[in-house]
PDB file of C-alpha atoms in Angstrom:
ATOM      1  CA  MET S   1      -5.803 137.331  19.122  1.00 39.00           C
ATOM      2  CA  SER S   2      -6.601 133.882  19.320  1.00 45.00           C
ATOM      3  CA  VAL S   3      -9.721 131.664  18.919  1.00 49.00           C
ATOM      4  CA  SER S   4     -10.557 131.137  22.039  1.00 41.00           C
ATOM      5  CA  GLN S   5     -10.663 134.998  22.676  1.00 45.00           C
ATOM      6  CA  GLU S   6     -12.852 135.567  19.929  1.00 70.00           C
ATOM      7  CA  ILE S   7     -14.741 132.571  19.291  1.00 86.00           C
ATOM      8  CA  ALA S   8     -16.194 130.411  22.587  1.00 90.00           C
ATOM      9  CA  PRO S   9     -14.382 127.005  22.141  1.00 95.00           C
ATOM     10  CA  ARG S  10     -17.424 124.891  21.738  1.00 97.00           C
ATOM     11  CA  VAL S  11     -17.283 120.909  21.861  1.00 98.00           C
ATOM     12  CA  ASP S  12     -19.789 117.903  20.851  1.00 98.00           C
ATOM     13  CA  ILE S  13     -21.627 115.844  22.880  1.00 97.00           C
ATOM     14  CA  ALA S  14     -22.991 113.147  21.459  1.00 96.00           C
ATOM     15  CA  PHE S  15     -25.956 111.007  23.486  1.00 95.00           C
ATOM     16  CA  ARG S  16     -27.003 107.058  22.213  1.00 93.00           C
ATOM     17  CA  LEU S  17     -30.136 107.676  21.059  1.00 93.00           C
ATOM     18  CA  ALA S  18     -33.655 104.921  20.903  1.00 92.00           C
ATOM     19  CA  ALA S  19     -35.024 105.177  17.947  1.00 88.00           C
ATOM     20  CA  ASN S  20     -36.239 103.019  14.818  1.00 88.00           C
ATOM     21  CA  LEU S  21     -37.809 106.409  12.523  1.00 93.00           C
ATOM     22  CA  VAL S  22     -37.623 110.017  12.954  1.00 94.00           C
ATOM     23  CA  PRO S  23     -39.277 112.758  10.171  1.00 94.00           C
ATOM     24  CA  LEU S  24     -37.150 113.179   7.888  1.00 94.00           C
ATOM     25  CA  ASP S  25     -36.983 117.312   8.029  1.00 96.00           C
ATOM     26  CA  HIS S  26     -36.660 116.852  11.543  1.00 96.00           C
ATOM     27  CA  GLY S  27     -34.792 120.261  12.729  1.00 97.00           C
ATOM     28  CA  TYR S  28     -37.640 122.126  14.162  1.00 97.00           C
ATOM     29  CA  ALA S  29     -39.911 119.178  15.767  1.00 97.00           C
ATOM     30  CA  LEU S  30     -36.092 118.498  17.771  1.00 97.00           C
ATOM     31  CA  PHE S  31     -35.332 120.964  19.271  1.00 98.00           C
ATOM     32  CA  GLY S  32     -38.649 121.804  20.111  1.00 97.00           C
ATOM     33  CA  ALA S  33     -38.349 118.569  22.608  1.00 97.00           C
ATOM     34  CA  ILE S  34     -35.394 118.849  23.335  1.00 97.00           C
ATOM     35  CA  CYS S  35     -36.384 122.736  24.922  1.00 97.00           C
ATOM     36  CA  ARG S  36     -39.331 120.421  26.373  1.00 96.00           C
ATOM     37  CA  ILE S  37     -36.931 118.669  28.861  1.00 97.00           C
ATOM     38  CA  ALA S  38     -33.793 121.728  28.874  1.00 96.00           C
ATOM     39  CA  GLY S  39     -35.958 124.547  29.163  1.00 93.00           C
ATOM     40  CA  ASP S  40     -36.395 127.543  26.694  1.00 91.00           C
ATOM     41  CA  LEU S  41     -33.309 127.353  24.568  1.00 95.00           C
ATOM     42  CA  HIS S  42     -34.349 129.508  22.241  1.00 92.00           C
ATOM     43  CA  GLY S  43     -31.792 131.960  22.905  1.00 91.00           C
ATOM     44  CA  ALA S  44     -29.171 130.491  23.566  1.00 95.00           C
ATOM     45  CA  GLY S  45     -26.307 131.847  21.421  1.00 94.00           C
ATOM     46  CA  TRP S  46     -24.446 128.736  22.807  1.00 96.00           C
ATOM     47  CA  LEU S  47     -26.203 125.737  21.293  1.00 98.00           C
ATOM     48  CA  ALA S  48     -26.222 123.608  17.576  1.00 98.00           C
ATOM     49  CA  VAL S  49     -27.718 120.955  17.382  1.00 98.00           C
ATOM     50  CA  HIS S  50     -26.885 118.527  14.613  1.00 97.00           C
ATOM     51  CA  PRO S  51     -28.876 116.905  12.399  1.00 96.00           C
ATOM     52  CA  LEU S  52     -30.350 112.663  13.328  1.00 95.00           C
ATOM     53  CA  PRO S  53     -27.951 110.680  11.244  1.00 92.00           C
ATOM     54  CA  GLY S  54     -29.615 107.968   9.543  1.00 92.00           C
ATOM     55  CA  VAL S  55     -31.323 106.108   6.440  1.00 93.00           C
ATOM     56  CA  PRO S  56     -33.536 107.776   4.663  1.00 93.00           C
ATOM     57  CA  ARG S  57     -36.752 106.345   3.449  1.00 94.00           C
ATOM     58  CA  PRO S  58     -38.987 107.610   0.321  1.00 94.00           C
ATOM     59  CA  ASP S  59     -42.089 107.957   2.654  1.00 94.00           C
ATOM     60  CA  GLY S  60     -40.432 111.137   4.477  1.00 92.00           C
ATOM     61  CA  LEU S  61     -38.966 108.713   7.801  1.00 95.00           C
ATOM     62  CA  LEU S  62     -35.517 108.464   8.145  1.00 95.00           C
ATOM     63  CA  ALA S  63     -34.127 105.079  10.138  1.00 93.00           C
ATOM     64  CA  VAL S  64     -32.256 106.751  12.791  1.00 92.00           C
ATOM     65  CA  ASP S  65     -28.050 105.341  12.961  1.00 87.00           C
ATOM     66  CA  ALA S  66     -28.774 104.685  17.293  1.00 75.00           C
ATOM     67  CA  HIS S  67     -25.336 104.385  17.637  1.00 77.00           C
ATOM     68  CA  ARG S  68     -24.508 108.073  16.799  1.00 80.00           C
ATOM     69  CA  GLY S  69     -27.751 109.773  17.648  1.00 89.00           C
ATOM     70  CA  LEU S  70     -28.204 112.662  19.139  1.00 96.00           C
ATOM     71  CA  ARG S  71     -25.708 115.628  18.944  1.00 97.00           C
ATOM     72  CA  LEU S  72     -25.040 118.669  20.555  1.00 98.00           C
ATOM     73  CA  ARG S  73     -22.369 121.174  19.877  1.00 98.00           C
ATOM     74  CA  LEU S  74     -21.588 123.427  22.713  1.00 98.00           C
ATOM     75  CA  GLU S  75     -19.563 126.069  25.174  1.00 97.00           C
ATOM     76  CA  PRO S  76     -17.597 123.206  27.276  1.00 97.00           C
ATOM     77  CA  GLY S  77     -19.591 125.629  30.284  1.00 96.00           C
ATOM     78  CA  GLN S  78     -23.078 125.017  29.429  1.00 97.00           C
ATOM     79  CA  ILE S  79     -22.531 120.751  29.073  1.00 97.00           C
ATOM     80  CA  ALA S  80     -24.573 120.255  32.463  1.00 96.00           C
ATOM     81  CA  ARG S  81     -27.386 122.379  30.566  1.00 96.00           C
ATOM     82  CA  VAL S  82     -28.008 119.477  29.161  1.00 97.00           C
ATOM     83  CA  LEU S  83     -27.317 116.291  30.545  1.00 97.00           C
ATOM     84  CA  CYS S  84     -30.733 116.127  31.713  1.00 97.00           C
ATOM     85  CA  LEU S  85     -31.970 115.033  28.338  1.00 97.00           C
ATOM     86  CA  ALA S  86     -30.295 111.405  29.284  1.00 97.00           C
ATOM     87  CA  GLY S  87     -32.813 109.108  30.033  1.00 96.00           C
ATOM     88  CA  LYS S  88     -35.362 110.948  28.691  1.00 97.00           C
ATOM     89  CA  ARG S  89     -37.956 110.201  26.365  1.00 96.00           C
ATOM     90  CA  LEU S  90     -38.299 113.249  22.825  1.00 96.00           C
ATOM     91  CA  GLU S  91     -41.348 113.315  21.280  1.00 95.00           C
ATOM     92  CA  LEU S  92     -40.488 114.668  17.157  1.00 94.00           C
ATOM     93  CA  ASP S  93     -44.142 114.464  15.530  1.00 91.00           C
ATOM     94  CA  GLY S  94     -45.685 111.630  16.855  1.00 92.00           C
ATOM     95  CA  HIS S  95     -42.409 109.186  16.966  1.00 93.00           C
ATOM     96  CA  SER S  96     -40.748 109.334  19.893  1.00 92.00           C
ATOM     97  CA  ALA S  97     -36.665 108.263  20.674  1.00 93.00           C
ATOM     98  CA  ARG S  98     -35.430 107.546  23.430  1.00 95.00           C
ATOM     99  CA  VAL S  99     -31.210 109.173  25.344  1.00 96.00           C
ATOM    100  CA  GLY S 100     -28.720 107.372  26.491  1.00 94.00           C
ATOM    101  CA  VAL S 101     -25.853 108.595  28.096  1.00 94.00           C
ATOM    102  CA  SER S 102     -23.456 110.487  26.657  1.00 95.00           C
ATOM    103  CA  THR S 103     -20.028 111.105  25.657  1.00 96.00           C
ATOM    104  CA  VAL S 104     -18.157 114.161  25.355  1.00 97.00           C
ATOM    105  CA  HIS S 105     -15.544 114.426  21.825  1.00 96.00           C
ATOM    106  CA  ALA S 106     -13.328 117.435  21.069  1.00 97.00           C
ATOM    107  CA  ILE S 107     -13.706 119.408  18.173  1.00 97.00           C
ATOM    108  CA  GLU S 108     -10.381 118.850  15.654  1.00 96.00           C
ATOM    109  CA  PRO S 109      -9.249 121.292  12.883  1.00 97.00           C
ATOM    110  CA  ALA S 110      -9.859 119.726   9.621  1.00 97.00           C
ATOM    111  CA  ALA S 111      -9.156 121.451   6.092  1.00 97.00           C
ATOM    112  CA  GLU S 112     -11.945 120.417   4.803  1.00 98.00           C
ATOM    113  CA  LEU S 113     -15.826 121.340   6.087  1.00 98.00           C
ATOM    114  CA  ARG S 114     -19.307 120.353   5.176  1.00 97.00           C
ATOM    115  CA  ALA S 115     -22.791 121.554   6.282  1.00 98.00           C
ATOM    116  CA  ARG S 116     -26.023 119.789   5.300  1.00 96.00           C
ATOM    117  CA  ILE S 117     -27.732 123.103   4.548  1.00 98.00           C
ATOM    118  CA  VAL S 118     -27.070 126.468   5.762  1.00 98.00           C
ATOM    119  CA  VAL S 119     -29.568 129.086   6.054  1.00 98.00           C
ATOM    120  CA  ILE S 120     -29.011 133.215   5.833  1.00 98.00           C
ATOM    121  CA  LYS S 121     -32.534 135.109   5.965  1.00 96.00           C
ATOM    122  CA  GLY S 122     -33.107 136.934   2.881  1.00 95.00           C
ATOM    123  CA  PHE S 123     -31.192 134.427   0.311  1.00 97.00           C
ATOM    124  CA  THR S 124     -32.344 132.482  -1.217  1.00 96.00           C
ATOM    125  CA  GLU S 125     -30.440 132.197  -4.926  1.00 97.00           C
ATOM    126  CA  PRO S 126     -26.796 130.589  -5.235  1.00 97.00           C
ATOM    127  CA  GLU S 127     -24.937 133.623  -6.047  1.00 97.00           C
ATOM    128  CA  PRO S 128     -26.496 135.833  -3.800  1.00 98.00           C
ATOM    129  CA  PHE S 129     -25.845 133.127  -0.768  1.00 98.00           C
ATOM    130  CA  ARG S 130     -22.517 133.049  -1.984  1.00 98.00           C
ATOM    131  CA  GLU S 131     -21.465 136.357  -1.000  1.00 98.00           C
ATOM    132  CA  ALA S 132     -23.663 136.610   2.203  1.00 98.00           C
ATOM    133  CA  LEU S 133     -21.349 133.251   2.997  1.00 98.00           C
ATOM    134  CA  ARG S 134     -18.202 134.886   1.954  1.00 98.00           C
ATOM    135  CA  ARG S 135     -19.121 138.048   4.031  1.00 97.00           C
ATOM    136  CA  GLN S 136     -19.387 135.859   7.218  1.00 97.00           C
ATOM    137  CA  LEU S 137     -16.577 134.049   6.952  1.00 97.00           C
ATOM    138  CA  ASP S 138     -14.730 137.314   6.252  1.00 96.00           C
ATOM    139  CA  ALA S 139     -15.870 138.461   9.592  1.00 95.00           C
ATOM    140  CA  LEU S 140     -14.742 135.628  11.279  1.00 95.00           C
ATOM    141  CA  GLU S 141     -11.295 135.805   9.570  1.00 95.00           C
ATOM    142  CA  VAL S 142     -11.626 132.121   7.998  1.00 97.00           C
ATOM    143  CA  VAL S 143     -10.170 131.967   4.622  1.00 97.00           C
ATOM    144  CA  ALA S 144     -11.754 128.764   2.193  1.00 98.00           C
ATOM    145  CA  ARG S 145     -13.244 128.135  -0.988  1.00 98.00           C
ATOM    146  CA  ILE S 146     -16.968 127.694  -0.768  1.00 98.00           C
ATOM    147  CA  GLU S 147     -18.258 124.995  -2.967  1.00 98.00           C
ATOM    148  CA  LEU S 148     -22.303 125.203  -3.015  1.00 98.00           C
ATOM    149  CA  GLY S 149     -24.303 121.832  -2.955  1.00 97.00           C
ATOM    150  CA  ARG S 150     -28.063 121.317  -3.929  1.00 96.00           C
ATOM    151  CA  ARG S 151     -30.553 123.494  -2.633  1.00 97.00           C
ATOM    152  CA  ARG S 152     -32.554 122.315   0.526  1.00 96.00           C
ATOM    153  CA  THR S 153     -34.969 123.244   2.826  1.00 96.00           C
ATOM    154  CA  ILE S 154     -36.983 122.644   6.814  1.00 96.00           C
ATOM    155  CA  ALA S 155     -40.205 123.307   7.408  1.00 96.00           C
ATOM    156  CA  VAL S 156     -39.516 126.050  10.473  1.00 95.00           C
ATOM    157  CA  ASN S 157     -43.441 126.405  12.241  1.00 91.00           C
ATOM    158  CA  GLY S 158     -45.028 125.707   9.164  1.00 90.00           C
ATOM    159  CA  TYR S 159     -43.098 128.013   6.846  1.00 94.00           C
ATOM    160  CA  THR S 160     -40.709 126.793   4.542  1.00 96.00           C
ATOM    161  CA  VAL S 161     -36.956 127.893   4.688  1.00 97.00           C
ATOM    162  CA  VAL S 162     -34.153 128.009   1.833  1.00 97.00           C
ATOM    163  CA  GLY S 163     -31.138 127.091   2.218  1.00 98.00           C
ATOM    164  CA  PHE S 164     -27.836 125.542   0.514  1.00 98.00           C
ATOM    165  CA  GLU S 165     -25.311 122.193   0.785  1.00 98.00           C
ATOM    166  CA  THR S 166     -22.844 124.367   2.082  1.00 98.00           C
ATOM    167  CA  ALA S 167     -18.831 122.873   2.029  1.00 98.00           C
ATOM    168  CA  LEU S 168     -15.398 124.931   2.594  1.00 98.00           C
ATOM    169  CA  HIS S 169     -12.514 123.877   1.476  1.00 98.00           C
ATOM    170  CA  GLU S 170      -8.219 124.362   2.264  1.00 98.00           C
ATOM    171  CA  LEU S 171      -9.062 125.512   5.082  1.00 98.00           C
ATOM    172  CA  THR S 172      -5.946 126.319   7.769  1.00 97.00           C
ATOM    173  CA  PRO S 173      -6.252 124.802  11.353  1.00 97.00           C
ATOM    174  CA  GLU S 174      -6.924 128.139  13.341  1.00 96.00           C
ATOM    175  CA  GLY S 175      -9.385 128.648  10.856  1.00 97.00           C
ATOM    176  CA  SER S 176     -11.310 124.754  10.437  1.00 97.00           C
ATOM    177  CA  LEU S 177     -11.609 125.563  14.401  1.00 97.00           C
ATOM    178  CA  ARG S 178     -13.639 129.020  14.495  1.00 97.00           C
ATOM    179  CA  ALA S 179     -15.782 128.288  11.140  1.00 98.00           C
ATOM    180  CA  GLN S 180     -17.195 124.917  13.118  1.00 98.00           C
ATOM    181  CA  TYR S 181     -16.777 126.820  16.700  1.00 98.00           C
ATOM    182  CA  ALA S 182     -18.870 129.571  14.975  1.00 97.00           C
ATOM    183  CA  GLY S 183     -21.391 127.993  12.507  1.00 98.00           C
ATOM    184  CA  LEU S 184     -22.367 129.562   9.527  1.00 98.00           C
ATOM    185  CA  GLY S 185     -25.966 131.199   9.165  1.00 98.00           C
ATOM    186  CA  GLY S 186     -29.306 131.251  11.593  1.00 97.00           C
ATOM    187  CA  LYS S 187     -31.793 128.215  12.381  1.00 97.00           C
ATOM    188  CA  GLN S 188     -27.887 125.907  14.200  1.00 98.00           C
ATOM    189  CA  ARG S 189     -30.344 124.820  16.836  1.00 98.00           C
ATOM    190  CA  MET S 190     -32.689 123.617  14.708  1.00 97.00           C
ATOM    191  CA  GLY S 191     -29.519 121.431  12.544  1.00 97.00           C
ATOM    192  CA  CYS S 192     -28.766 124.185   9.956  1.00 98.00           C
ATOM    193  CA  GLY S 193     -24.896 125.638   9.982  1.00 98.00           C
ATOM    194  CA  VAL S 194     -23.341 122.835  11.506  1.00 98.00           C
ATOM    195  CA  LEU S 195     -19.773 121.597  10.224  1.00 98.00           C
ATOM    196  CA  VAL S 196     -18.454 118.574  10.023  1.00 97.00           C
ATOM    197  CA  PRO S 197     -14.942 117.556   8.819  1.00 97.00           C
ATOM    198  CA  THR S 198     -15.401 115.807   5.167  1.00 89.00           C
ATOM    199  CA  GLY S 199     -13.275 113.255   5.585  1.00 65.00           C
ATOM    200  CA  ARG S 200     -13.552 109.799   3.706  1.00 45.00           C
ATOM    201  CA  ARG S 201     -14.856 108.154   7.182  1.00 42.00           C
ATOM    202  CA  ALA S 202     -17.500 111.562   7.229  1.00 47.00           C
ATOM    203  CA  ARG S 203     -17.979 110.983   3.747  1.00 42.00           C
ATOM    204  CA  ARG S 204     -19.871 107.124   3.905  1.00 42.00           C
ATOM    205  CA  THR S 205     -21.420 108.416   7.078  1.00 39.00           C
ATOM    206  CA  GLU S 206     -23.282 111.546   5.432  1.00 42.00           C
ATOM    207  CA  ALA S 207     -24.142 109.774   2.150  1.00 40.00           C
ATOM    208  CA  ARG S 208     -26.709 107.165   4.648  1.00 40.00           C
ATOM    209  CA  ALA S 209     -27.876 110.517   5.550  1.00 40.00           C
ATOM    210  CA  GLU S 210     -28.574 112.303   1.955  1.00 43.00           C
ATOM    211  CA  ALA S 211     -32.180 113.124   1.236  1.00 42.00           C
TER     212      ALA S 211
END
């Protein structure tokens, strides 16, 4: 079976974002702000939200890269559902951001992918986490070499959720698309498990967003 038959294809829709500062740990607040405009998306398995790019500050805030802005990964048939965000203001724990125009980008295969944080419920230690991640990849029929980075946390409704920075190496083009379409682990609508290529340009951008 082809990728399109097994896993619904995704695209990225990128909105310009007029914002100066937002919380560094903004995944939960950002998803909540999106839902207040686009409606309840808690059961939207077709949606993932990229972490906002920018430069972290020692005071726990992120100086947002407005040019790259807000980026959502979703099934093409759902694009109309989020176009209402354009022109609206997002409120993130006392910090605001104005959403601008959008562009749609195809997801391209890459041999190396990275997610800033992946969370798998019940797995907070490296080796059990790696084994659980391997089972997910096997279920997707994705062959890859797994590399775990630093342990990371996000706050979700007052609770601390533990995960790991994760990279996948030696992917085939088909496997790379499968992994990017499906994402890894849970909390994808809060910025977790969203895979992006780790090419030279991507590494420079991600390095600016390191906590």
